[in-house]
Amino acid sequence: MSDPISPQPAPKTQHTVPSFTPPAPGLVVGMDEEEAEITMGLGLMLRGAALLEYTLHGLLVHLKDKQPAYSYQPQATGGQLATECIKYLKEMENELIPAKHRADLIEYLETSVDRFKIRHHFVHGVLDFDPESQQWLTHKGSKTRKTLPEIRFTTSSEPWELAIEFDHLNKKILELDIEYFGEPGDPSQGEPARVSVKR
C-alpha cells in the first residue's frame, strides 16, 4: 500500500478500544490481538469506504444533474463512480468547476479508485496469518491470472490506515461538492451553512 494521503498527528492521549460483550461470543473464541486488530480495522475501513461511495454517488449525480438521484447508477461501486466522475470532469467544457479545483478533485478521485481496489482485496480475499513473516496473506481469484489466485501480504494495521485515507478523501471530495453544488443548511437543526443534498 502506498503512503497515507495525509500524515496523521500523534494523539495527545492514548485511546483504547471500549470493552463490550460480543453478541455472538463463539465468533471470537481463540481470537488473539492480531486478529482482533485486523477485524476491527476491517469494520472501520468498510464504514469509511461506504461513506465515500455515498459521497461519490452524490457528486456524480450533481455533475450530471440527474434527478431523482437514485434513478442514476444506484448500484455502481465506489471505483466505478469515481472513474465516471473523472471521465466527466476531464471532458467538461464549461467552467462550472475552475481548473485548479477540477485538477484537485481528479487527483482525489484517482486516489479513491486505487484505494477501492485495495479494499476489494480485503472484502473478497481470504485472510490467513503467516506466523513466519508475522503478516497476513489475502488470497483471491484474479481476472487476469486465470489459473492462479492473487496473493498479497498485509499487516493488521493496514485496514486502519485505509480507513484514515477513506475518511480524508471523503472530507476533501465532500468539501468541493458542497462548494459547487451545495444548498443552504439549517443551523437551527445543527447543520452547517451549506450542505450536500441528494434529491
PDB file of C-alpha atoms in Angstrom:
ATOM      1  CA  MET A   1       0.000   0.000   0.000  1.00  0.00           C
ATOM      2  CA  SER A   2       1.289   3.467  -0.804  1.00  0.00           C
ATOM      3  CA  ASP A   3       1.967   6.063   1.854  1.00  0.00           C
ATOM      4  CA  PRO A   4      -1.134   7.525   3.536  1.00  0.00           C
ATOM      5  CA  ILE A   5      -2.559  10.503   1.687  1.00  0.00           C
ATOM      6  CA  SER A   6      -2.280  12.747   4.720  1.00  0.00           C
ATOM      7  CA  PRO A   7       0.000  12.326   7.736  1.00  0.00           C
ATOM      8  CA  GLN A   8      -1.978  11.941  10.920  1.00  0.00           C
ATOM      9  CA  PRO A   9      -0.938  13.862  14.035  1.00  0.00           C
ATOM     10  CA  ALA A  10       0.036  11.778  17.029  1.00  0.00           C
ATOM     11  CA  PRO A  11      -2.830  11.663  19.540  1.00  0.00           C
ATOM     12  CA  LYS A  12      -2.318  13.672  22.715  1.00  0.00           C
ATOM     13  CA  THR A  13      -3.747  10.844  24.770  1.00  0.00           C
ATOM     14  CA  GLN A  14      -3.709   7.102  24.284  1.00  0.00           C
ATOM     15  CA  HIS A  15      -7.112   5.685  23.388  1.00  0.00           C
ATOM     16  CA  THR A  16      -8.211   2.130  23.969  1.00  0.00           C
ATOM     17  CA  VAL A  17     -10.987   0.151  22.362  1.00  0.00           C
ATOM     18  CA  PRO A  18     -14.147   0.145  24.503  1.00  0.00           C
ATOM     19  CA  SER A  19     -14.835  -3.225  26.056  1.00  0.00           C
ATOM     20  CA  PHE A  20     -18.125  -4.884  25.202  1.00  0.00           C
ATOM     21  CA  THR A  21     -19.814  -8.262  25.337  1.00  0.00           C
ATOM     22  CA  PRO A  22     -19.863  -9.784  21.828  1.00  0.00           C
ATOM     23  CA  PRO A  23     -23.402 -10.608  20.624  1.00  0.00           C
ATOM     24  CA  ALA A  24     -22.026 -13.891  19.244  1.00  0.00           C
ATOM     25  CA  PRO A  25     -19.206 -14.947  21.607  1.00  0.00           C
ATOM     26  CA  GLY A  26     -18.476 -18.068  19.585  1.00  0.00           C
ATOM     27  CA  LEU A  27     -17.103 -15.961  16.749  1.00  0.00           C
ATOM     28  CA  VAL A  28     -14.281 -14.578  18.881  1.00  0.00           C
ATOM     29  CA  VAL A  29     -13.242 -17.720  20.741  1.00  0.00           C
ATOM     30  CA  GLY A  30      -9.477 -18.085  20.423  1.00  0.00           C
ATOM     31  CA  MET A  31      -9.048 -14.692  18.741  1.00  0.00           C
ATOM     32  CA  ASP A  32      -5.654 -13.173  19.539  1.00  0.00           C
ATOM     33  CA  GLU A  33      -4.625  -9.492  19.479  1.00  0.00           C
ATOM     34  CA  GLU A  34      -3.518  -9.560  15.817  1.00  0.00           C
ATOM     35  CA  GLU A  35      -6.851 -10.976  14.696  1.00  0.00           C
ATOM     36  CA  ALA A  36      -8.837  -8.576  16.881  1.00  0.00           C
ATOM     37  CA  GLU A  37      -6.869  -5.625  15.480  1.00  0.00           C
ATOM     38  CA  ILE A  38      -7.394  -6.530  11.826  1.00  0.00           C
ATOM     39  CA  THR A  39     -11.053  -7.446  12.413  1.00  0.00           C
ATOM     40  CA  MET A  40     -11.899  -4.092  13.951  1.00  0.00           C
ATOM     41  CA  GLY A  41      -9.806  -2.302  11.342  1.00  0.00           C
ATOM     42  CA  LEU A  42     -11.784  -4.026   8.591  1.00  0.00           C
ATOM     43  CA  GLY A  43     -15.033  -2.773  10.090  1.00  0.00           C
ATOM     44  CA  LEU A  44     -13.763   0.816  10.258  1.00  0.00           C
ATOM     45  CA  MET A  45     -12.366   0.584   6.740  1.00  0.00           C
ATOM     46  CA  LEU A  46     -15.650  -0.725   5.315  1.00  0.00           C
ATOM     47  CA  ARG A  47     -17.662   2.020   7.039  1.00  0.00           C
ATOM     48  CA  GLY A  48     -15.305   4.673   5.644  1.00  0.00           C
ATOM     49  CA  ALA A  49     -15.450   3.165   2.144  1.00  0.00           C
ATOM     50  CA  ALA A  50     -19.260   3.065   2.211  1.00  0.00           C
ATOM     51  CA  LEU A  51     -19.441   6.730   3.238  1.00  0.00           C
ATOM     52  CA  LEU A  52     -17.056   7.737   0.443  1.00  0.00           C
ATOM     53  CA  GLU A  53     -19.123   5.687  -2.018  1.00  0.00           C
ATOM     54  CA  TYR A  54     -22.237   7.594  -0.894  1.00  0.00           C
ATOM     55  CA  THR A  55     -20.423  10.931  -1.393  1.00  0.00           C
ATOM     56  CA  LEU A  56     -19.154   9.887  -4.838  1.00  0.00           C
ATOM     57  CA  HIS A  57     -22.662   8.982  -5.940  1.00  0.00           C
ATOM     58  CA  GLY A  58     -23.842  12.419  -4.804  1.00  0.00           C
ATOM     59  CA  LEU A  59     -21.018  14.122  -6.705  1.00  0.00           C
ATOM     60  CA  LEU A  60     -21.770  12.175  -9.880  1.00  0.00           C
ATOM     61  CA  VAL A  61     -25.496  12.999  -9.886  1.00  0.00           C
ATOM     62  CA  HIS A  62     -24.649  16.652  -9.187  1.00  0.00           C
ATOM     63  CA  LEU A  63     -22.130  16.754 -12.047  1.00  0.00           C
ATOM     64  CA  LYS A  64     -24.613  15.187 -14.454  1.00  0.00           C
ATOM     65  CA  ASP A  65     -27.653  16.952 -12.970  1.00  0.00           C
ATOM     66  CA  LYS A  66     -29.609  13.729 -12.540  1.00  0.00           C
ATOM     67  CA  GLN A  67     -32.867  13.808 -10.542  1.00  0.00           C
ATOM     68  CA  PRO A  68     -34.084  11.922  -8.693  1.00  0.00           C
ATOM     69  CA  ALA A  69     -30.585  10.968  -7.568  1.00  0.00           C
ATOM     70  CA  TYR A  70     -31.220   7.246  -7.155  1.00  0.00           C
ATOM     71  CA  SER A  71     -32.545   6.932 -10.673  1.00  0.00           C
ATOM     72  CA  TYR A  72     -28.925   7.088 -11.858  1.00  0.00           C
ATOM     73  CA  GLN A  73     -26.259   4.450 -11.147  1.00  0.00           C
ATOM     74  CA  PRO A  74     -27.718   3.406  -7.770  1.00  0.00           C
ATOM     75  CA  GLN A  75     -25.774   0.131  -7.683  1.00  0.00           C
ATOM     76  CA  ALA A  76     -22.404   1.333  -9.008  1.00  0.00           C
ATOM     77  CA  THR A  77     -19.336   0.554  -6.911  1.00  0.00           C
ATOM     78  CA  GLY A  78     -17.098   3.231  -5.424  1.00  0.00           C
ATOM     79  CA  GLY A  79     -14.439   2.629  -8.056  1.00  0.00           C
ATOM     80  CA  GLN A  80     -16.973   2.841 -10.883  1.00  0.00           C
ATOM     81  CA  LEU A  81     -18.445   6.076  -9.506  1.00  0.00           C
ATOM     82  CA  ALA A  82     -15.014   7.683  -9.107  1.00  0.00           C
ATOM     83  CA  THR A  83     -13.988   6.603 -12.618  1.00  0.00           C
ATOM     84  CA  GLU A  84     -17.138   8.065 -14.158  1.00  0.00           C
ATOM     85  CA  CYS A  85     -16.627  11.327 -12.251  1.00  0.00           C
ATOM     86  CA  ILE A  86     -13.043  11.527 -13.574  1.00  0.00           C
ATOM     87  CA  LYS A  87     -14.198  10.925 -17.155  1.00  0.00           C
ATOM     88  CA  TYR A  88     -16.867  13.632 -16.891  1.00  0.00           C
ATOM     89  CA  LEU A  89     -14.516  16.170 -15.297  1.00  0.00           C
ATOM     90  CA  LYS A  90     -11.849  15.623 -17.973  1.00  0.00           C
ATOM     91  CA  GLU A  91     -14.423  16.134 -20.720  1.00  0.00           C
ATOM     92  CA  MET A  92     -16.119  19.085 -19.011  1.00  0.00           C
ATOM     93  CA  GLU A  93     -16.320  22.041 -21.373  1.00  0.00           C
ATOM     94  CA  ASN A  94     -17.871  24.635 -19.067  1.00  0.00           C
ATOM     95  CA  GLU A  95     -16.166  26.367 -16.157  1.00  0.00           C
ATOM     96  CA  LEU A  96     -18.628  25.204 -13.521  1.00  0.00           C
ATOM     97  CA  ILE A  97     -15.629  23.970 -11.526  1.00  0.00           C
ATOM     98  CA  PRO A  98     -12.453  26.062 -12.071  1.00  0.00           C
ATOM     99  CA  ALA A  99      -9.434  24.257 -13.496  1.00  0.00           C
ATOM    100  CA  LYS A 100      -7.457  24.251 -10.213  1.00  0.00           C
ATOM    101  CA  HIS A 101     -10.258  22.686  -8.194  1.00  0.00           C
ATOM    102  CA  ARG A 102     -11.059  20.322 -11.054  1.00  0.00           C
ATOM    103  CA  ALA A 103      -7.448  19.084 -11.010  1.00  0.00           C
ATOM    104  CA  ASP A 104      -7.571  18.630  -7.222  1.00  0.00           C
ATOM    105  CA  LEU A 105     -10.845  16.739  -7.499  1.00  0.00           C
ATOM    106  CA  ILE A 106      -9.481  14.449 -10.215  1.00  0.00           C
ATOM    107  CA  GLU A 107      -6.454  13.681  -8.023  1.00  0.00           C
ATOM    108  CA  TYR A 108      -8.700  12.754  -5.077  1.00  0.00           C
ATOM    109  CA  LEU A 109     -10.866  10.622  -7.362  1.00  0.00           C
ATOM    110  CA  GLU A 110      -7.886   8.793  -8.868  1.00  0.00           C
ATOM    111  CA  THR A 111      -6.621   8.059  -5.361  1.00  0.00           C
ATOM    112  CA  SER A 112     -10.103   6.820  -4.456  1.00  0.00           C
ATOM    113  CA  VAL A 113     -10.063   4.362  -7.383  1.00  0.00           C
ATOM    114  CA  ASP A 114      -6.744   2.967  -6.135  1.00  0.00           C
ATOM    115  CA  ARG A 115      -7.938   2.665  -2.537  1.00  0.00           C
ATOM    116  CA  PHE A 116     -11.163   0.928  -3.570  1.00  0.00           C
ATOM    117  CA  LYS A 117      -9.015  -1.664  -5.387  1.00  0.00           C
ATOM    118  CA  ILE A 118      -7.143  -2.329  -2.145  1.00  0.00           C
ATOM    119  CA  ARG A 119     -10.427  -2.554  -0.252  1.00  0.00           C
ATOM    120  CA  HIS A 120     -11.543  -5.141  -2.824  1.00  0.00           C
ATOM    121  CA  HIS A 121      -8.724  -7.452  -1.692  1.00  0.00           C
ATOM    122  CA  PHE A 122      -9.948  -7.305   1.895  1.00  0.00           C
ATOM    123  CA  VAL A 123     -13.628  -7.718   1.035  1.00  0.00           C
ATOM    124  CA  HIS A 124     -13.195 -10.613  -1.396  1.00  0.00           C
ATOM    125  CA  GLY A 125      -9.952 -12.162  -0.199  1.00  0.00           C
ATOM    126  CA  VAL A 126      -9.472 -14.928   2.365  1.00  0.00           C
ATOM    127  CA  LEU A 127      -7.220 -13.814   5.220  1.00  0.00           C
ATOM    128  CA  ASP A 128      -4.565 -16.168   6.619  1.00  0.00           C
ATOM    129  CA  PHE A 129      -1.946 -15.157   9.195  1.00  0.00           C
ATOM    130  CA  ASP A 130       1.620 -16.212   8.345  1.00  0.00           C
ATOM    131  CA  PRO A 131       3.484 -16.667  11.658  1.00  0.00           C
ATOM    132  CA  GLU A 132       6.863 -16.763   9.906  1.00  0.00           C
ATOM    133  CA  SER A 133       6.580 -13.270   8.401  1.00  0.00           C
ATOM    134  CA  GLN A 134       4.157 -12.013  11.066  1.00  0.00           C
ATOM    135  CA  GLN A 135       1.901 -10.737   8.272  1.00  0.00           C
ATOM    136  CA  TRP A 136      -1.480 -11.565   6.846  1.00  0.00           C
ATOM    137  CA  LEU A 137      -1.964 -13.038   3.389  1.00  0.00           C
ATOM    138  CA  THR A 138      -5.027 -12.334   1.277  1.00  0.00           C
ATOM    139  CA  HIS A 139      -5.968 -14.925  -1.328  1.00  0.00           C
ATOM    140  CA  LYS A 140      -8.496 -14.075  -4.030  1.00  0.00           C
ATOM    141  CA  GLY A 141      -9.337 -15.000  -7.594  1.00  0.00           C
ATOM    142  CA  SER A 142      -7.856 -12.988 -10.436  1.00  0.00           C
ATOM    143  CA  LYS A 143      -9.436 -11.748 -13.670  1.00  0.00           C
ATOM    144  CA  THR A 144      -6.079 -11.784 -15.470  1.00  0.00           C
ATOM    145  CA  ARG A 145      -4.392 -14.849 -13.942  1.00  0.00           C
ATOM    146  CA  LYS A 146      -6.960 -17.489 -14.764  1.00  0.00           C
ATOM    147  CA  THR A 147      -5.301 -20.439 -13.004  1.00  0.00           C
ATOM    148  CA  LEU A 148      -3.610 -18.764 -10.031  1.00  0.00           C
ATOM    149  CA  PRO A 149      -5.013 -16.678  -7.173  1.00  0.00           C
ATOM    150  CA  GLU A 150      -3.761 -13.219  -6.282  1.00  0.00           C
ATOM    151  CA  ILE A 151      -1.763 -13.404  -3.049  1.00  0.00           C
ATOM    152  CA  ARG A 152      -0.986 -10.207  -1.212  1.00  0.00           C
ATOM    153  CA  PHE A 153       0.824  -9.555   2.064  1.00  0.00           C
ATOM    154  CA  THR A 154      -0.703  -7.117   4.520  1.00  0.00           C
ATOM    155  CA  THR A 155      -0.490  -6.148   8.193  1.00  0.00           C
ATOM    156  CA  SER A 156      -3.072  -5.838  10.940  1.00  0.00           C
ATOM    157  CA  SER A 157      -2.717  -2.045  10.782  1.00  0.00           C
ATOM    158  CA  GLU A 158      -3.318  -1.616   7.030  1.00  0.00           C
ATOM    159  CA  PRO A 159      -7.146  -1.558   7.239  1.00  0.00           C
ATOM    160  CA  TRP A 160      -6.823   1.196   9.877  1.00  0.00           C
ATOM    161  CA  GLU A 161      -4.564   3.192   7.551  1.00  0.00           C
ATOM    162  CA  LEU A 162      -7.034   2.658   4.721  1.00  0.00           C
ATOM    163  CA  ALA A 163      -9.897   3.817   6.965  1.00  0.00           C
ATOM    164  CA  ILE A 164      -7.956   7.048   7.635  1.00  0.00           C
ATOM    165  CA  GLU A 165      -7.472   7.569   3.903  1.00  0.00           C
ATOM    166  CA  PHE A 166     -11.140   6.958   3.081  1.00  0.00           C
ATOM    167  CA  ASP A 167     -12.088   9.498   5.762  1.00  0.00           C
ATOM    168  CA  HIS A 168      -9.645  12.070   4.361  1.00  0.00           C
ATOM    169  CA  LEU A 169     -10.780  11.541   0.760  1.00  0.00           C
ATOM    170  CA  ASN A 170     -14.425  11.783   1.755  1.00  0.00           C
ATOM    171  CA  LYS A 171     -13.865  15.105   3.520  1.00  0.00           C
ATOM    172  CA  LYS A 172     -11.929  16.607   0.601  1.00  0.00           C
ATOM    173  CA  ILE A 173     -14.396  15.473  -2.079  1.00  0.00           C
ATOM    174  CA  LEU A 174     -17.402  16.480   0.028  1.00  0.00           C
ATOM    175  CA  GLU A 175     -15.916  19.962   0.603  1.00  0.00           C
ATOM    176  CA  LEU A 176     -15.694  20.555  -3.143  1.00  0.00           C
ATOM    177  CA  ASP A 177     -19.116  19.006  -3.775  1.00  0.00           C
ATOM    178  CA  ILE A 178     -20.656  21.378  -1.224  1.00  0.00           C
ATOM    179  CA  GLU A 179     -18.760  24.387  -2.582  1.00  0.00           C
ATOM    180  CA  TYR A 180     -20.110  23.946  -6.110  1.00  0.00           C
ATOM    181  CA  PHE A 181     -23.367  22.049  -5.649  1.00  0.00           C
ATOM    182  CA  GLY A 182     -24.316  22.671  -2.013  1.00  0.00           C
ATOM    183  CA  GLU A 183     -27.524  24.190  -0.689  1.00  0.00           C
ATOM    184  CA  PRO A 184     -28.162  26.338   2.398  1.00  0.00           C
ATOM    185  CA  GLY A 185     -28.169  24.321   5.597  1.00  0.00           C
ATOM    186  CA  ASP A 186     -30.362  24.802   8.652  1.00  0.00           C
ATOM    187  CA  PRO A 187     -28.202  25.918  11.584  1.00  0.00           C
ATOM    188  CA  SER A 188     -31.184  25.536  13.928  1.00  0.00           C
ATOM    189  CA  GLN A 189     -31.004  21.794  13.215  1.00  0.00           C
ATOM    190  CA  GLY A 190     -27.267  21.674  13.817  1.00  0.00           C
ATOM    191  CA  GLU A 191     -26.402  21.826  10.112  1.00  0.00           C
ATOM    192  CA  PRO A 192     -23.522  23.910   8.700  1.00  0.00           C
ATOM    193  CA  ALA A 193     -24.187  26.947   6.498  1.00  0.00           C
ATOM    194  CA  ARG A 194     -24.092  24.788   3.348  1.00  0.00           C
ATOM    195  CA  VAL A 195     -24.847  21.099   2.904  1.00  0.00           C
ATOM    196  CA  SER A 196     -24.743  18.478   0.160  1.00  0.00           C
ATOM    197  CA  VAL A 197     -28.217  17.241  -0.790  1.00  0.00           C
ATOM    198  CA  LYS A 198     -29.326  14.304  -2.936  1.00  0.00           C
ATOM    199  CA  ARG A 199     -32.745  14.834  -4.492  1.00  0.00           C
TER     200      ARG A 199
END
